Coordinates of C-alpha atoms in Angstrom, one line a residue:
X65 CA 93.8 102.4 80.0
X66 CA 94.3 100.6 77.1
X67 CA 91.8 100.5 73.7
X68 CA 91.9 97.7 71.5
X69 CA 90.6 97.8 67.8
X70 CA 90.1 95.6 64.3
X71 CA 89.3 97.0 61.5
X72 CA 88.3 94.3 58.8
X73 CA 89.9 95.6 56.1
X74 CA 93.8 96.9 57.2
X75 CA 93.9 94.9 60.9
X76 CA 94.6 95.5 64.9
X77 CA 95.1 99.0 66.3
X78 CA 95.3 100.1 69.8
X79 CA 95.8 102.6 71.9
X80 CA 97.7 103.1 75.4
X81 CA 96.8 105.7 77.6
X82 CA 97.8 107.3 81.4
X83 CA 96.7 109.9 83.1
X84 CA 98.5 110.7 86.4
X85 CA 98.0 114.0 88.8
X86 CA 100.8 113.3 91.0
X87 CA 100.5 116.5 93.2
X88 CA 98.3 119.4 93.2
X89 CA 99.6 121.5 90.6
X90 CA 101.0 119.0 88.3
X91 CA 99.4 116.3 85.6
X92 CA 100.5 113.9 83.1
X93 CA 98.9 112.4 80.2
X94 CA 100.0 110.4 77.8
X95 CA 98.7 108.5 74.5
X96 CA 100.4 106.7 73.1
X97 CA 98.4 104.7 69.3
X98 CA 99.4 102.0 67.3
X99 CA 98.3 100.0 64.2
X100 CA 99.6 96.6 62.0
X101 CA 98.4 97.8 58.5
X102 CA 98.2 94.3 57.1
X103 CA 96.5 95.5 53.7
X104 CA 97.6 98.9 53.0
X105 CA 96.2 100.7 49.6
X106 CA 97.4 101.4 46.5
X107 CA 100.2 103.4 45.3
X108 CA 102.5 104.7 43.3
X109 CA 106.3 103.9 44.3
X110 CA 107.8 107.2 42.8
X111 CA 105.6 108.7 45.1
X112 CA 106.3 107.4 48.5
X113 CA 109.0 105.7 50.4
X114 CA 106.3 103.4 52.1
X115 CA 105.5 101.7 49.0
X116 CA 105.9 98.3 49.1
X117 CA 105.0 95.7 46.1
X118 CA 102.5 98.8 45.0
X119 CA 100.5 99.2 48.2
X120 CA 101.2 102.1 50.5
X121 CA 101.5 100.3 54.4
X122 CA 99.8 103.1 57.3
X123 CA 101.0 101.4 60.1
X124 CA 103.1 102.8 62.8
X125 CA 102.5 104.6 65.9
X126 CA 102.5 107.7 67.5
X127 CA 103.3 109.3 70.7
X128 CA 101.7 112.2 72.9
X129 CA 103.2 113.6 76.0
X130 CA 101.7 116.3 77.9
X131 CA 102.7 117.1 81.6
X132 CA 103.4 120.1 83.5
X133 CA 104.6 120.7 87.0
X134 CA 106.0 123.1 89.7
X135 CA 109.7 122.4 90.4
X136 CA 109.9 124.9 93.6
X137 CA 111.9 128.2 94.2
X138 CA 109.4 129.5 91.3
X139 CA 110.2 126.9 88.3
X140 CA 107.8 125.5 86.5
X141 CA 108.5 122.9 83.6
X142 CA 105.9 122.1 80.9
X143 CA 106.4 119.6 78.4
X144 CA 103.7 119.0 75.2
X145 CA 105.6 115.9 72.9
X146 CA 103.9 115.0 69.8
X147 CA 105.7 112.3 67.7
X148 CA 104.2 110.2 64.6
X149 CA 106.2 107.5 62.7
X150 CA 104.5 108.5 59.4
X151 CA 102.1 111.5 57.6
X152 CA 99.9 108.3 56.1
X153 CA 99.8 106.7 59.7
X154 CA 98.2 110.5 61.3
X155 CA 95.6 110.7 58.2
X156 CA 94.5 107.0 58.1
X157 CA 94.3 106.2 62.2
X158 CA 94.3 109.5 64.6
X159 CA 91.1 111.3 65.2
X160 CA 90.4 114.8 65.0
X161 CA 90.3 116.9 61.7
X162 CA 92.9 119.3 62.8
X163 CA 95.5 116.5 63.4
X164 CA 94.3 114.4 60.6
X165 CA 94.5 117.5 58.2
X166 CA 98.3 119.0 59.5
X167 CA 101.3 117.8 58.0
X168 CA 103.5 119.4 61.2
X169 CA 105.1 117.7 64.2
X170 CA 105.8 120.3 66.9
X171 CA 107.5 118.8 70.1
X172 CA 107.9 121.3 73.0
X173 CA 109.6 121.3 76.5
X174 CA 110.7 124.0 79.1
X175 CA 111.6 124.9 82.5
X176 CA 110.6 128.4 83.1
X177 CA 110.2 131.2 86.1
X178 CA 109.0 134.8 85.2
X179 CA 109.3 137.6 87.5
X180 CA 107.9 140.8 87.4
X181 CA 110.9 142.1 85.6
X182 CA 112.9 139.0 84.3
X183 CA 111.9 135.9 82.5
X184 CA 114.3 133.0 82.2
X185 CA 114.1 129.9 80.2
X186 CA 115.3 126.4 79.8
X187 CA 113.5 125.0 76.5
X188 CA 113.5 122.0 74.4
X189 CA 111.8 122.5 70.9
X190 CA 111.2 120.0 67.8
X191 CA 109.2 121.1 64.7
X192 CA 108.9 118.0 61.6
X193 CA 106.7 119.1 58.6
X194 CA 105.9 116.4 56.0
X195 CA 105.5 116.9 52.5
X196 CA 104.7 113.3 50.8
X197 CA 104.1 110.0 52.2
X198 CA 107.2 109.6 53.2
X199 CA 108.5 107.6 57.1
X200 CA 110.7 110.7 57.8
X201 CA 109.9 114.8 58.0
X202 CA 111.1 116.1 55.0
X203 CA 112.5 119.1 56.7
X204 CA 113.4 119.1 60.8
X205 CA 114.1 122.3 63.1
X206 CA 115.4 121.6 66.5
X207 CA 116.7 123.6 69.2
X208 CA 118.4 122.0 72.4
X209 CA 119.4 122.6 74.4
X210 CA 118.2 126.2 74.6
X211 CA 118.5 128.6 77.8
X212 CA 116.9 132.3 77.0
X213 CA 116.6 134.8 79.1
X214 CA 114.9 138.8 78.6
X215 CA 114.3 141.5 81.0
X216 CA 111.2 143.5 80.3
X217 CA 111.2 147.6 79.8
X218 CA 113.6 149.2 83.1
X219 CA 113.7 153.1 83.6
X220 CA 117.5 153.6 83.7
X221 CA 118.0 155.7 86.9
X222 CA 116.3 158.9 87.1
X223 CA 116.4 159.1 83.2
X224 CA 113.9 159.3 81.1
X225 CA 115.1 156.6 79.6
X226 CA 114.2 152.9 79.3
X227 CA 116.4 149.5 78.6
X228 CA 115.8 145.8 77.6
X229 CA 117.4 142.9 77.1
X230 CA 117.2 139.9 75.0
X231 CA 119.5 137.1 74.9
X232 CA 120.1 132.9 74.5
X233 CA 122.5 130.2 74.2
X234 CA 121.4 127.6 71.6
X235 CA 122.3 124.4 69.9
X236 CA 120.6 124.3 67.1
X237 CA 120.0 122.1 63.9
X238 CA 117.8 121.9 60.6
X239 CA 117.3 119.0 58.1
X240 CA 115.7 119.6 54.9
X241 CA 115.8 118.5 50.9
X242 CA 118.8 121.2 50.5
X243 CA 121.1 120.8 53.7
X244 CA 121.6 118.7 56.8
X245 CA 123.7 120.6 59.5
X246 CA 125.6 119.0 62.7
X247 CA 123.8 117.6 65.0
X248 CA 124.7 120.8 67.1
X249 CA 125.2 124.4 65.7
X250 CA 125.9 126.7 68.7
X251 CA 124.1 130.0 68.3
X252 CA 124.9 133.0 70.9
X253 CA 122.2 135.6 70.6
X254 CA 122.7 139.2 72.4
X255 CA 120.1 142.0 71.9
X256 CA 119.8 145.0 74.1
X257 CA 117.8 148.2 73.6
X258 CA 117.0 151.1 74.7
X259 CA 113.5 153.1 74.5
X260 CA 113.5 157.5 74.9
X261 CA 109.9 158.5 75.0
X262 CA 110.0 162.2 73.0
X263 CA 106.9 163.2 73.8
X264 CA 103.3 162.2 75.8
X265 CA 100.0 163.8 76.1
X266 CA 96.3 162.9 75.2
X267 CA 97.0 163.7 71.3
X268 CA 100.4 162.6 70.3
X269 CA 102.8 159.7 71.4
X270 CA 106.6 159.9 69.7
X271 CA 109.3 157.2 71.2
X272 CA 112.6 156.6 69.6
X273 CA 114.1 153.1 70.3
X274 CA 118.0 152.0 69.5
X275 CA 118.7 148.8 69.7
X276 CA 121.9 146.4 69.1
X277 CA 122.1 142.3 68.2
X278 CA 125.1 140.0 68.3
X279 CA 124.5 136.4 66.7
X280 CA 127.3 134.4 66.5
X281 CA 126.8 130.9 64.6
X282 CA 129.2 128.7 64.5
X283 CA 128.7 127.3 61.2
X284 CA 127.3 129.0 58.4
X285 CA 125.4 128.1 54.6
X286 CA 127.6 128.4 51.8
X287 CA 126.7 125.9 48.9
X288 CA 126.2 123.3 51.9
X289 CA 126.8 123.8 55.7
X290 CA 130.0 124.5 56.8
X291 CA 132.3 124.6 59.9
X292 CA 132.7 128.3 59.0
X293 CA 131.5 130.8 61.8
X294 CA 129.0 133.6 61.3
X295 CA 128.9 136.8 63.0
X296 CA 125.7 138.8 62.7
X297 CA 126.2 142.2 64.2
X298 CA 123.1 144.7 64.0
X299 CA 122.2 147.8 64.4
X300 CA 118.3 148.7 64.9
X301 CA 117.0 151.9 65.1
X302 CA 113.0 152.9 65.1
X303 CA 111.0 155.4 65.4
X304 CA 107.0 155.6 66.5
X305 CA 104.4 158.1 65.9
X306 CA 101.0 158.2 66.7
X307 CA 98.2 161.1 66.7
X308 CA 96.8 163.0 67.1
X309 CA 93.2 161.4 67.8
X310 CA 90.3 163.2 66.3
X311 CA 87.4 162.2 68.2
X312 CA 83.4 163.2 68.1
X313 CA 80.5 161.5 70.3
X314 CA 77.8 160.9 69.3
X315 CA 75.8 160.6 73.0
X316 CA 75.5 156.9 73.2
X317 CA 78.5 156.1 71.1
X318 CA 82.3 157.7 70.2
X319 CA 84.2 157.5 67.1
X320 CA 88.1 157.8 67.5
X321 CA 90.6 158.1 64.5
X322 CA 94.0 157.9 64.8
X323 CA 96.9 157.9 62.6
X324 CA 100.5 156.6 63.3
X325 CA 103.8 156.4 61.3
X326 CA 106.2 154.0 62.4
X327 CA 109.9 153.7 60.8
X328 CA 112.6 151.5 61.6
X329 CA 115.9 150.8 60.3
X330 CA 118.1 147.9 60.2
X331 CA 121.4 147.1 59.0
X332 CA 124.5 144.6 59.6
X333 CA 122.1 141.4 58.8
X334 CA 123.3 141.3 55.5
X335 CA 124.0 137.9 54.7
X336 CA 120.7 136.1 55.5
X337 CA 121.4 133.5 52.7
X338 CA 124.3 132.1 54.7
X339 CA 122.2 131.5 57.8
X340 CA 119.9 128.4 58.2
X341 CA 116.4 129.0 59.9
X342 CA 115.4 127.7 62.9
X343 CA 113.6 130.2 64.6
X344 CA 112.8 133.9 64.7
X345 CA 116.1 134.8 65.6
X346 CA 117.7 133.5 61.7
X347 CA 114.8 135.6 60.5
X348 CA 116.7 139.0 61.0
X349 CA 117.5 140.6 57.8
X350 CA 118.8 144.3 56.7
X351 CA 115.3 146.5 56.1
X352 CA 114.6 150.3 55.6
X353 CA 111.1 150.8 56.0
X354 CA 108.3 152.9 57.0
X355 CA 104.8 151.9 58.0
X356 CA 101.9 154.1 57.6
X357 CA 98.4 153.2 58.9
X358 CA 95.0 154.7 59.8
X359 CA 92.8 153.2 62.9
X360 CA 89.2 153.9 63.4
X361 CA 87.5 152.7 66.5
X362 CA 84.1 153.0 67.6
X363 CA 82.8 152.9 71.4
X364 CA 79.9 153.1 73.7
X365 CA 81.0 151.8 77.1
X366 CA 83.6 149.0 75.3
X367 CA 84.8 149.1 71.8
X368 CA 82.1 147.8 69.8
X369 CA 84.0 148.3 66.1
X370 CA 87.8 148.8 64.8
X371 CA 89.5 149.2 61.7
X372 CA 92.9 149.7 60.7
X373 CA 94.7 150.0 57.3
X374 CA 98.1 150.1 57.4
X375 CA 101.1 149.5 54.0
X376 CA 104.5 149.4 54.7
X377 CA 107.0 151.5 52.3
X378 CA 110.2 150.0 51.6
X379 CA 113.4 152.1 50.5
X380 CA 115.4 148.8 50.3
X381 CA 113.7 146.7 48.1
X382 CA 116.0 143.8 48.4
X383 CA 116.3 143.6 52.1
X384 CA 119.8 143.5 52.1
X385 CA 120.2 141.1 49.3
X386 CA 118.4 138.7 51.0
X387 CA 115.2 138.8 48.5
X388 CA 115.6 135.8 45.7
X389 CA 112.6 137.1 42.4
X390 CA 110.4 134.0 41.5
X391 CA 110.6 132.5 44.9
X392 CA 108.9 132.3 48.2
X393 CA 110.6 134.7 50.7
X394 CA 109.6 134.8 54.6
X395 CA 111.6 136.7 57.2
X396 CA 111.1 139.6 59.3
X397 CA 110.4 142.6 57.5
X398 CA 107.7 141.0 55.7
X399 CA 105.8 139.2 58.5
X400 CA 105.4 142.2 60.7
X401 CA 102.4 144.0 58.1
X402 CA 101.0 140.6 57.4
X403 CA 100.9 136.4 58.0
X404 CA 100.0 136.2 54.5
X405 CA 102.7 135.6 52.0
X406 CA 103.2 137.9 49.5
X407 CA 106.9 138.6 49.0
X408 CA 107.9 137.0 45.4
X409 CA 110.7 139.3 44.4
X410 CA 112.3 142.8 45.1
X411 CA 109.4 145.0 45.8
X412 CA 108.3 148.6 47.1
X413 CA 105.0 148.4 48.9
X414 CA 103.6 145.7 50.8
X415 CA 99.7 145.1 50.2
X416 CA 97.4 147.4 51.7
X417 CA 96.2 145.2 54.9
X418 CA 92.8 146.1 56.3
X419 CA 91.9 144.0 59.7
X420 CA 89.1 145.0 61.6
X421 CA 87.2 143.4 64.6
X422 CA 83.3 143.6 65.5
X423 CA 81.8 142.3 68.5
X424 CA 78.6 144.1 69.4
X425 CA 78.0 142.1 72.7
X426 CA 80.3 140.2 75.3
X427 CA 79.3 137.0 73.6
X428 CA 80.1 137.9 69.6
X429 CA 83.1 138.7 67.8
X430 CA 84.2 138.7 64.5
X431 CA 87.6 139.1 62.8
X432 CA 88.2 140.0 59.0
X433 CA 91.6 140.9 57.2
X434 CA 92.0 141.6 53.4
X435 CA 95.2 142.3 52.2
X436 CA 94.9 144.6 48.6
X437 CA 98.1 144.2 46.6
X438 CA 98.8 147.5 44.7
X439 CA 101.4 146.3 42.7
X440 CA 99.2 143.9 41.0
X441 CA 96.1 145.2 41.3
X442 CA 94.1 142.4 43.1
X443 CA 93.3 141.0 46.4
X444 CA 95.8 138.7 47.6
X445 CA 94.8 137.2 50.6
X446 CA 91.9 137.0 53.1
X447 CA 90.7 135.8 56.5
X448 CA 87.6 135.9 58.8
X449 CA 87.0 134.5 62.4
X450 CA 83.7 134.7 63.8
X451 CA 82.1 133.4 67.0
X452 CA 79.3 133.6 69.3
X453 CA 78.3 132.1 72.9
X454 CA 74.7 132.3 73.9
X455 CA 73.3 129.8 76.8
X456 CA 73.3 126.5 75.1
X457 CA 74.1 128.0 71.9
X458 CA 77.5 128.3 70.3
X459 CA 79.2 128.4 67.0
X460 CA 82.1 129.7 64.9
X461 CA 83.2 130.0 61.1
X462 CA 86.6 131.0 59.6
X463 CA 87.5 131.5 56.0
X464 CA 90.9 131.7 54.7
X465 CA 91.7 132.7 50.8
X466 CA 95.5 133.2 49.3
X467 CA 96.3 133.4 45.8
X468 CA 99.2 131.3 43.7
X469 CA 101.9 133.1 43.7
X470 CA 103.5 132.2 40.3
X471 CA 107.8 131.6 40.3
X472 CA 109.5 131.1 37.0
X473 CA 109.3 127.6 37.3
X474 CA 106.1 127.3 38.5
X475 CA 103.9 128.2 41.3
X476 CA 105.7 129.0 44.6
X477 CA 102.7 129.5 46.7
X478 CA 99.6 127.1 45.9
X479 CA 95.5 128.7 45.7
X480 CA 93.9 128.3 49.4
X481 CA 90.3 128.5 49.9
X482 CA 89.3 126.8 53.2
X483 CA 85.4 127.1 54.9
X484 CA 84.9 125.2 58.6
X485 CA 82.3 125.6 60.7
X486 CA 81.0 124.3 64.0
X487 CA 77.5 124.8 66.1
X488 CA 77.2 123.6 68.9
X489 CA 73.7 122.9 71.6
X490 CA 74.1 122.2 74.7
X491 CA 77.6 120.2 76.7
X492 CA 78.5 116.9 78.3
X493 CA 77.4 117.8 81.6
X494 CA 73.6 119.2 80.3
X495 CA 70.8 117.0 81.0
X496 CA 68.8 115.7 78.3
X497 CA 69.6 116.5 74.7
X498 CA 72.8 118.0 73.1
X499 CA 74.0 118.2 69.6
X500 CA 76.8 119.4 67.3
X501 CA 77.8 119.6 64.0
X502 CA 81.6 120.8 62.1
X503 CA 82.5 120.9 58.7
X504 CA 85.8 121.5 56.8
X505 CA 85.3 122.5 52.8
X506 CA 87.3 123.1 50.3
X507 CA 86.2 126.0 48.5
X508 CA 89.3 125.9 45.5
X509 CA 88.2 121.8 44.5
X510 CA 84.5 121.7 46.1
X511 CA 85.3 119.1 48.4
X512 CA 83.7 118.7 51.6
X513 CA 87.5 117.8 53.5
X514 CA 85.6 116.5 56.5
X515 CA 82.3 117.1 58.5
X516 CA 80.9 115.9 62.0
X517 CA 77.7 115.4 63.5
X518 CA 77.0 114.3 67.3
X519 CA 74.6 113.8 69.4
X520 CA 74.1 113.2 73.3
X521 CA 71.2 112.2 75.6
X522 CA 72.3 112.0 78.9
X523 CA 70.4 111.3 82.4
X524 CA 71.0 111.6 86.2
X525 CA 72.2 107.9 85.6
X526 CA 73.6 107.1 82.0
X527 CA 74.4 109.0 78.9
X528 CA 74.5 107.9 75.3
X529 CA 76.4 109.5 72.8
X530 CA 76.3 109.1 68.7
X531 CA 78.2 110.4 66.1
X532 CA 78.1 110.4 62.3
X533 CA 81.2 111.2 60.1
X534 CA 83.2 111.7 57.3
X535 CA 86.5 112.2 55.6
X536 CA 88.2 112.7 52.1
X537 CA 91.5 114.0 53.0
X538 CA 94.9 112.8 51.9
X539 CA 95.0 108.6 52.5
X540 CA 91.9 109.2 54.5
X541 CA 88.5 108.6 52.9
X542 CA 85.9 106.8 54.8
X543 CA 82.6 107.6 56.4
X544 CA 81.5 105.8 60.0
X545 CA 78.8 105.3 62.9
X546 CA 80.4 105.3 66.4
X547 CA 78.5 105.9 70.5
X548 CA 79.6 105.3 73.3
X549 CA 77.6 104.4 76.4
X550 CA 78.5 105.6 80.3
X551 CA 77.4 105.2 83.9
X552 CA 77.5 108.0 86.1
X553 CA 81.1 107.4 88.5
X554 CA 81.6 104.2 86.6
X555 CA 82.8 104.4 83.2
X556 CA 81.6 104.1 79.5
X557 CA 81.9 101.4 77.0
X558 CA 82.4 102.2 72.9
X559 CA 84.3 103.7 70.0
X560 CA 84.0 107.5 70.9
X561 CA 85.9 108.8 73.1
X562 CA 85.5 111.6 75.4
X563 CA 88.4 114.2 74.5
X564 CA 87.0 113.6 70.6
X565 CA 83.2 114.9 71.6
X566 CA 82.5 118.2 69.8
X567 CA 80.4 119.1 73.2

């Protein structure tokens, strides 16, 4: 199918797209947009490399691939491709706050068959983040080509013991303002383990787990990439504790507390600053740490209410030299308490994290997670998820709030404080009438970001569909009518398109 469009100020856009099911468990779809920005806006050239004669040019194109199917013998390959030539070119011409609003490009592709016991995997993965208005990613992960494979938990023999395995072949590579690498780094990754279960009853659960990883790069990051290999050789060793449970009920309802302890030890990952990132694997770092945490839980015949609060202790405060003071560090250790950033230097406790989780019916739930920093007595980060799904009726709202985090030179972590919302009456298949509304503010500049409203009348013979919206977000600021008009087994005719209805 293919979508023409003029807009009277910047000129033609259009859009190609196919959608193919060529058996019974496969599909493909693909979208492919693209725009002649004969106008273009004003700008500053210091501040982007698509300046030309002071106007900033959107044009470009962009491509989206998604197609799965089952290759026999139990394969299955998946592939999602998203490509953009530009950050202004997504903000001023794709649809869809989500995409308009995110500066990554993730690109994925596998071939995969999971067995009760073994998983193995044949993958293709692309991630491009961009950071001005720039033609290019400003920093580029790749990984191809990739073959993983893991066994799951095994009892080994009659023993009461239980092994696993983790391991990959990878070429790997990673662009960024600092360092370009080869086109292909080879990364071998070996990681067994091996799990003895001390103790199990009702009240108490101990397990010990020892576990060994062999990375082998064959460059490695000095002041710039070099042809110099890097052999990471770890050793792992953790211990878990949880209980005893105290419980009471209550008749109707049961309250359950349970403590656990859990400790883990790493080292041989000692020189994290000579390894490039890619992926979770580069992330490995030396850590001696113990996490303690209290969970409350509530039930009548489901869990209606939990709450856990958990801080992590750590007796190496530099992670093996791999902490830098005054700037942004993210790896291992520190992501396990908490997907909030907080690590700005060498440090003893993590923030106090509290998450809990409410949902008082099978159609309500609600998520909240505070994170309490003790070493500078203040709240450093927050996040709720709520939902509900009743009939017609749905909805959701999430809130997000991080603090700066403030480097020598500056901030290394900027303020977040993001509001969306969405209701939603009715769906594209309801007779009659059918609404919805979403809105994205920005709580740190009062800026409404984005907000949608939609409406739909449809019949056992035609529907009609409207929508009001607007945006003020990056080189995208405009506010627009568009509907769209369909027959029942025919088609429709307009500017808004199906997969962009809110219902």
């Amino acid at each position: 199918m293919f979508t023409g469009e003029y807009f009277s100020k910047r000129g033609p856009a259009g859009a190609v797209r196919l959608r193919a099911i060529p058996g019974a468990n496969s599909n493909i779809d693909l979208d492919w947009r693209f725009a002649r920005d004969q106008t273009g806006q004003a700008c500053i050239p210091l501040a982007s490399t698509l300046c030309n004669n002071n106007r900033l040019y959107a044009g470009g194109q962009s491509l989206r691939i998604l197609t799965f199917g089952q290759f026999g013998r139990g394969f299955r390959g998946v592939a999602d491709m998203n490509l953009v030539s530009s950050l202004p070119f997504r903000q001023v011409y794709e649809e869809g706050f989500n995409v308009i609003s995110s500066p990554l490009e993730h690109s994925l592709a596998f071939l995969t068959r999971n067995d009760p016991s073994v998983s193995v995997n044949m993958l293709y993965g692309r991630t491009g983040i961009f950071f001005k208005r720039t033609d290019q990613p400003e920093v580029t992960l790749r990984k191809f080509p990739a073959l993983e494979a893991s066994v799951a938990e095994q009892p080994l023999g009659t023993l009461p013991l239980y092994w696993s395995l983790d391991t990959g072949l990878a070429g790997i590579a990673r662009r960024d303002a600092s360092i370009t690498t080869p086109i292909f780094v080879e990364r071998y990754d070996l990681h067994p383990a091996f799990e003895f279960p001390v103790l199990r009853s009702n009240a108490l659960d101990w397990s010990q787990r020892l576990g060994f990883r062999e990375t082998i790069y064959t460059h490695s990051l000095q002041a710039q990439v070099v042809s110099d290999p890097l052999n990471r050789f770890a050793f792992e060793y953790a211990s878990s504790f949880a209980g005893p449970q105290f419980e009471r009920d209550f008749g109707v309802w049961k309250h359950v507390i349970e403590p656990t302890i859990d400790y883990r030890y790493l080292t041989g990952a000692d020189r994290f600053r000579k390894t490039f990132v890619v992926d979770d694997v580069d992330l490995v770092t030396n850590t001696n740490e113990v996490e303690y945490g209290l969970t409350n839980r509530f039930f009548t015949t489901r869990e209606l209410f939990s709450w856990r609060i958990s801080q992590k202790y750590f007796f190496d405060p530099t992670f093996g030299g791999a902490i830098i003071a005054g700037q942004r560090n993210v790896f291992a250790p520190v992501l396990d308490i908490s997907g909030f950033v907080f690590a700005d230097g060498p440090r003893r406790f993590s923030p106090i994290v509290s998450t809990m989780r409410l949902s008082t019916s099978a159609s309500t739930s609600t998520d909240l997670q505070v994170d309490y920093d003790t070493r500078d007595h203040l709240f450093r980060s927050a996040g709720v998820n709520g939902g509900v799904n009743r009939g017609q009726f749905s909805g959701g709202v999430s809130y997000f709030f991080t603090r700066r985090l403030q480097g020598q030179e500056g901030a290394i972590q900027i303020p977040n404080n993001q509001l969306r919302g969405t209701l939603v009456y009715g769906n594209e298949q309801k007779p009659g009438l059918s609404a919805a509304f979403s809105f994205s503010y920005d709580v740190e500049h009062s800026l409404f970001q984005g907000s949608v409203a939609q409406f739909g009348y449809n019949t056992h013979c035609y529907g009609l569909s409207f929508e009001l919206s607007q945006f003020n977000i990056g080189d995208r600021k405009e506010s627009r009518f568009r509907f769209a008009f369909s027959l029942k087994n025919i088609g429709s005719y307009g500017t808004l398109r199906r997969q962009e209805r809110l219902f």
